[in-house]
Amino acid sequence: MGCAPSIHVSHSGVIYCRDSEESNSPHQTTTISQGTTTLHGLFVKTDAADSIPSVLAYQNQQPPPSAGPRRRERRESGGASARSRTPHCCSVEAETQTSSSSAKASTTEVQVGPMRLTQYPIQVLLIFAKEDNQSNGFWWACDRAGYRCNVAWTLESALECFLDKHQEIIVIDHRNSKYFDAEDICRSIRATELSEHTVILAVVPRTSADQEESSVRPLLDAGFDRQFMENSSVTACYNELVQIEHGEVRSQFKLRACNAVFTALDHCQEAVEITSEDHVIQYVNPAFERMMGYCKGELIGKELTELPKSDKNSADLLDNINTFIKKGKEWQGVYYARRKSGDNIQQHVKITPVVGQGGKIRHFVSLKRLHCTNENNKQLYKSHREDKYTGDNSQSESSSYKCKNRRKDSVDVKSITSQSSDAPSLQTRRYSSMARIHSMTIEAPITKVINIINAAQENSPITVAEALDRVLEILRTTELYSPQLGTKDEDPHTSDLVGGLMNDGLRRLSGNEYVFSKNINLSHTHLPVPNTISDVPPCIAQLLDNEESWDFNIFELEAVTNKRPLVYLGLKVFARFGVSEFLNCSEATLRAWLQVIEANYHSSNSYHNSTHAADVLHATAFFLGKERVKGSLDHLDEVAALIAATIHDVDHPGRTNSFLCNAGSELAVLYNDTAVLESHHTALAFQLTTKDSKYNIFKNIDRNRYRTLRQAIIDMVLATEMTKHFEHVNKFVNSINKPMASDETSPHSEGSDTECTANIKNFPDNQTLIKRMMIKCADVANPCRPLELCIEWAGRISEEYFAQTDEEKRQGLPVVMPVFDRNTCSIPKSQISFIDYFITDMFDAWDAFAHLPVLMQHLANNYKHWKTLDDLKCKSLRLPSENNN
């Protein structure tokens, strides 16, 4: 099977032609006439036609296995004749590629990150002073590997050939300096720009057994990459070349592809900065130079700390950024930078860690865009955009791309909510957590920020820059998560409920109408000495057999325990979770402690009494039993959660924080009108606990564990304070739900619960968010209880609010929630508003994490019950016909 002849010409003469696999020599019919050469019917012009016989003599050979005396004889005679007749010709090139080699030398697909490259057959340049077994060995090794091979005899012809073909591998004969200086040739090639990605191999003489092998350092200093110990075996030469191809050549090929990436970066309109893991600047693109006013030479090699900083950033911003990116997380936000001229400019910055060798972060890539919030920024931004958009076509294409991808990076919160088929009616009614918050005027400012930033895309039109101006206005507020009250439909029930629960009083005053009234007396009666409970009565024990079920009826336990259900349920739950063992305290001490805590709940309160505490304890224990919750928390977290649930409303007066602040109570003064009741609950609980060793459950644990446990308990109780409600929910959604949803949908993630909970355990902040969310949901889980229990709780909380309104009117205090007038209030409306504005969003997020289909079905059923009553204009807990029954 033949192949097309391969002919190359240099200034020194004709290179080589071979046209068949069977014959490894050129055709013997050669015509030389008037400076032209005819080879097998091809015309080739040459200035050295008389040198052709020497070329032919060199190429007229068979592969080594078939080489014999005839081959040697032909080469020697032909070569002698040629050299004697043409002393001026000292350089020749030769190339070989048979048809079989062509099959082997097909292109190769190489992957470099997301880039797919095509690597063409390798080219090799052999530089030898004369033909010998070693040069022949490399020649036939190239033939076997399918490489394109050229041969040069002199420095001049070698440079000429390399500049023309840019070979990936160069083999230089370094065995004898008699004919040429191999190191000088290597240095000459390295002096050209094209040699940056070329591998140069030195063939060195074989050393005898008694000789010490020489150092490779001089070769490396001269520009060589490797040395090859003289070995004319074709297999040895082939192995060496193939190893170089799959090692250095493949690596250099990938590095050459980086030129395309750097070209893209150089023409990118966004400012790009690449630093090392130690924040040493390694690269900046021209857009960065234009934005900051520096040139590359002034920046590269410097640490970021050496550059002037703007004094407009918050003091801890840099620490926060470093903490974030050191964990391998991408950070993006607004940052002030100082230009070389001293001007401060505001940038939108995205910093992405790049993981390299050893799985460690090796680089940080920063993308920076200007914010158009002041005249300086707007001028810079305008000039950048004029450079970016040079015609209507590019502008329209950019806008089209933006519209298609506007929400590509956002997470659909519906995908992280429960998809249980057990609650179809709920799914059709409720909204996703983030979507509902975004659609309400009560939304937290930080949620607005997330919305706008998610909508803003790269290469977007000027409208996005204007939207980012709004972002900065929002960021200037002091409380990013504090809701901005006001509802679109101006529903008085919702407005009063939200205002009463989320404000600390003094919100409904006008002029000077408020006068401080008498303080509420919150002094404690003398506490009874705790009695040891020897045995649980059978009727109570029978009820407690079902305490692990969500449908457990706490009101039945309240009835059989004479309104003291907390002790009995606490003993059962604490035993199940090994609380006594963890605290190293006796059961008697635990019983006494539960009795003291329950004695300080006011049984006269219709809602905030020990039955409510027991209900919250039951819900907390139920949540702790869910697989993902259990896997995310430690034993200390479980114990802290159970204790926090038990004490979270101790000594509650049956009045809201707003009432206490408006009344100027001692507690409000003591706690500066901030989280008054929640602070009091925790402080009193620890005072009662440490007052007497008989009920001090913490007396046997070491100081460090006690402090950790105490802080966890305090944090959870304070989380039940409603003014921080949206902060806790939003942080949970953004830090737990969204990353979890991203991991589950990622093609590289196994998405197992074990992997998810392991990641949470690695970050204590996430464990804190889970504990806060858990006790918050347990505290207001009434709408998720079975309908009869939900109705009973709704009646009790309404009665407590009615009593507060009555007292406010009697004392002449501002009425915090006017709609909770027992003569005019619609309980169904109040429940609908409470579920819409507080419950649905929070339980959507909690269900997405803990998987609670039963609760979500109850929530749907209960909402439907209240909606039906409201549609029928019924203001009571049930229809009149049901009340009569």
PDB file of C-alpha atoms in Angstrom, residues 18 24 58 61-65 71 96-98 100-102 104-105 122-126 128 132-151 169 171 201 203 228 231-245:
ATOM      1  CA  ARG A  18       9.880   7.946  -0.195  1.00  0.00           C
ATOM      2  CA  ASN A  24      12.236   2.382   2.162  1.00  0.00           C
ATOM      3  CA  TYR A  58      21.793   8.168   3.480  1.00  0.00           C
ATOM      4  CA  GLN A  61      18.348   1.801   3.820  1.00  0.00           C
ATOM      5  CA  GLN A  62      15.965  -0.801   5.260  1.00  0.00           C
ATOM      6  CA  PRO A  63      14.713  -0.985   8.854  1.00  0.00           C
ATOM      7  CA  PRO A  64      17.299  -2.327  11.267  1.00  0.00           C
ATOM      8  CA  PRO A  65      15.959  -5.914  11.415  1.00  0.00           C
ATOM      9  CA  ARG A  71      22.973  -1.702   3.343  1.00  0.00           C
ATOM     10  CA  THR A  96       9.792  10.074   6.900  1.00  0.00           C
ATOM     11  CA  GLN A  97       6.179   9.082   7.263  1.00  0.00           C
ATOM     12  CA  THR A  98       4.909   5.888   5.708  1.00  0.00           C
ATOM     13  CA  SER A 100       1.407   2.740   8.248  1.00  0.00           C
ATOM     14  CA  SER A 101       2.858   5.559  10.278  1.00  0.00           C
ATOM     15  CA  SER A 102       0.064   7.794   9.116  1.00  0.00           C
ATOM     16  CA  LYS A 104      -0.583   5.571  13.943  1.00  0.00           C
ATOM     17  CA  ALA A 105      -0.118   9.329  13.801  1.00  0.00           C
ATOM     18  CA  ILE A 122       4.467  14.939  16.988  1.00  0.00           C
ATOM     19  CA  GLN A 123       7.349  16.407  15.010  1.00  0.00           C
ATOM     20  CA  VAL A 124      10.932  15.472  15.874  1.00  0.00           C
ATOM     21  CA  LEU A 125      14.190  17.115  14.796  1.00  0.00           C
ATOM     22  CA  LEU A 126      17.371  15.008  14.903  1.00  0.00           C
ATOM     23  CA  PHE A 128      23.605  14.761  14.391  1.00  0.00           C
ATOM     24  CA  ASP A 132      25.394   6.369  12.581  1.00  0.00           C
ATOM     25  CA  ASN A 133      23.521   3.639  14.395  1.00  0.00           C
ATOM     26  CA  GLN A 134      22.255   6.090  17.012  1.00  0.00           C
ATOM     27  CA  SER A 135      20.734   8.493  14.481  1.00  0.00           C
ATOM     28  CA  ASN A 136      19.249   5.531  12.618  1.00  0.00           C
ATOM     29  CA  GLY A 137      17.779   4.239  15.881  1.00  0.00           C
ATOM     30  CA  PHE A 138      15.930   7.487  16.488  1.00  0.00           C
ATOM     31  CA  TRP A 139      14.906   7.677  12.821  1.00  0.00           C
ATOM     32  CA  TRP A 140      13.164   4.291  12.899  1.00  0.00           C
ATOM     33  CA  ALA A 141      11.779   4.967  16.369  1.00  0.00           C
ATOM     34  CA  CYS A 142      10.022   8.021  14.910  1.00  0.00           C
ATOM     35  CA  ASP A 143       8.757   5.869  12.076  1.00  0.00           C
ATOM     36  CA  ARG A 144       7.361   3.310  14.498  1.00  0.00           C
ATOM     37  CA  ALA A 145       5.687   5.989  16.668  1.00  0.00           C
ATOM     38  CA  GLY A 146       4.187   7.772  13.673  1.00  0.00           C
ATOM     39  CA  TYR A 147       6.141  10.967  14.280  1.00  0.00           C
ATOM     40  CA  ARG A 148       7.265  13.295  11.510  1.00  0.00           C
ATOM     41  CA  CYS A 149      11.046  13.339  11.599  1.00  0.00           C
ATOM     42  CA  ASN A 150      13.602  15.796  10.217  1.00  0.00           C
ATOM     43  CA  VAL A 151      17.400  15.439  10.283  1.00  0.00           C
ATOM     44  CA  ILE A 169      11.065  17.241  20.358  1.00  0.00           C
ATOM     45  CA  VAL A 171      17.394  15.276  19.793  1.00  0.00           C
ATOM     46  CA  LEU A 201      17.097  15.752  24.512  1.00  0.00           C
ATOM     47  CA  VAL A 203      22.371  12.007  23.576  1.00  0.00           C
ATOM     48  CA  PHE A 228      19.639   9.916  26.885  1.00  0.00           C
ATOM     49  CA  ASN A 231      21.690   3.217  22.953  1.00  0.00           C
ATOM     50  CA  SER A 232      21.063   2.497  19.259  1.00  0.00           C
ATOM     51  CA  SER A 233      18.255   0.040  19.922  1.00  0.00           C
ATOM     52  CA  VAL A 234      15.136   1.209  18.105  1.00  0.00           C
ATOM     53  CA  THR A 235      12.996   0.025  21.025  1.00  0.00           C
ATOM     54  CA  ALA A 236      15.060   2.033  23.537  1.00  0.00           C
ATOM     55  CA  CYS A 237      14.797   5.132  21.358  1.00  0.00           C
ATOM     56  CA  TYR A 238      11.084   4.526  20.812  1.00  0.00           C
ATOM     57  CA  ASN A 239      10.449   4.175  24.561  1.00  0.00           C
ATOM     58  CA  GLU A 240      12.293   7.405  25.258  1.00  0.00           C
ATOM     59  CA  LEU A 241      10.350   9.372  22.656  1.00  0.00           C
ATOM     60  CA  VAL A 242       6.965   7.988  23.698  1.00  0.00           C
ATOM     61  CA  GLN A 243       7.654   8.821  27.344  1.00  0.00           C
ATOM     62  CA  ILE A 244       8.570  12.361  26.360  1.00  0.00           C
ATOM     63  CA  GLU A 245       5.365  12.660  24.321  1.00  0.00           C
TER      64      GLU A 245
END
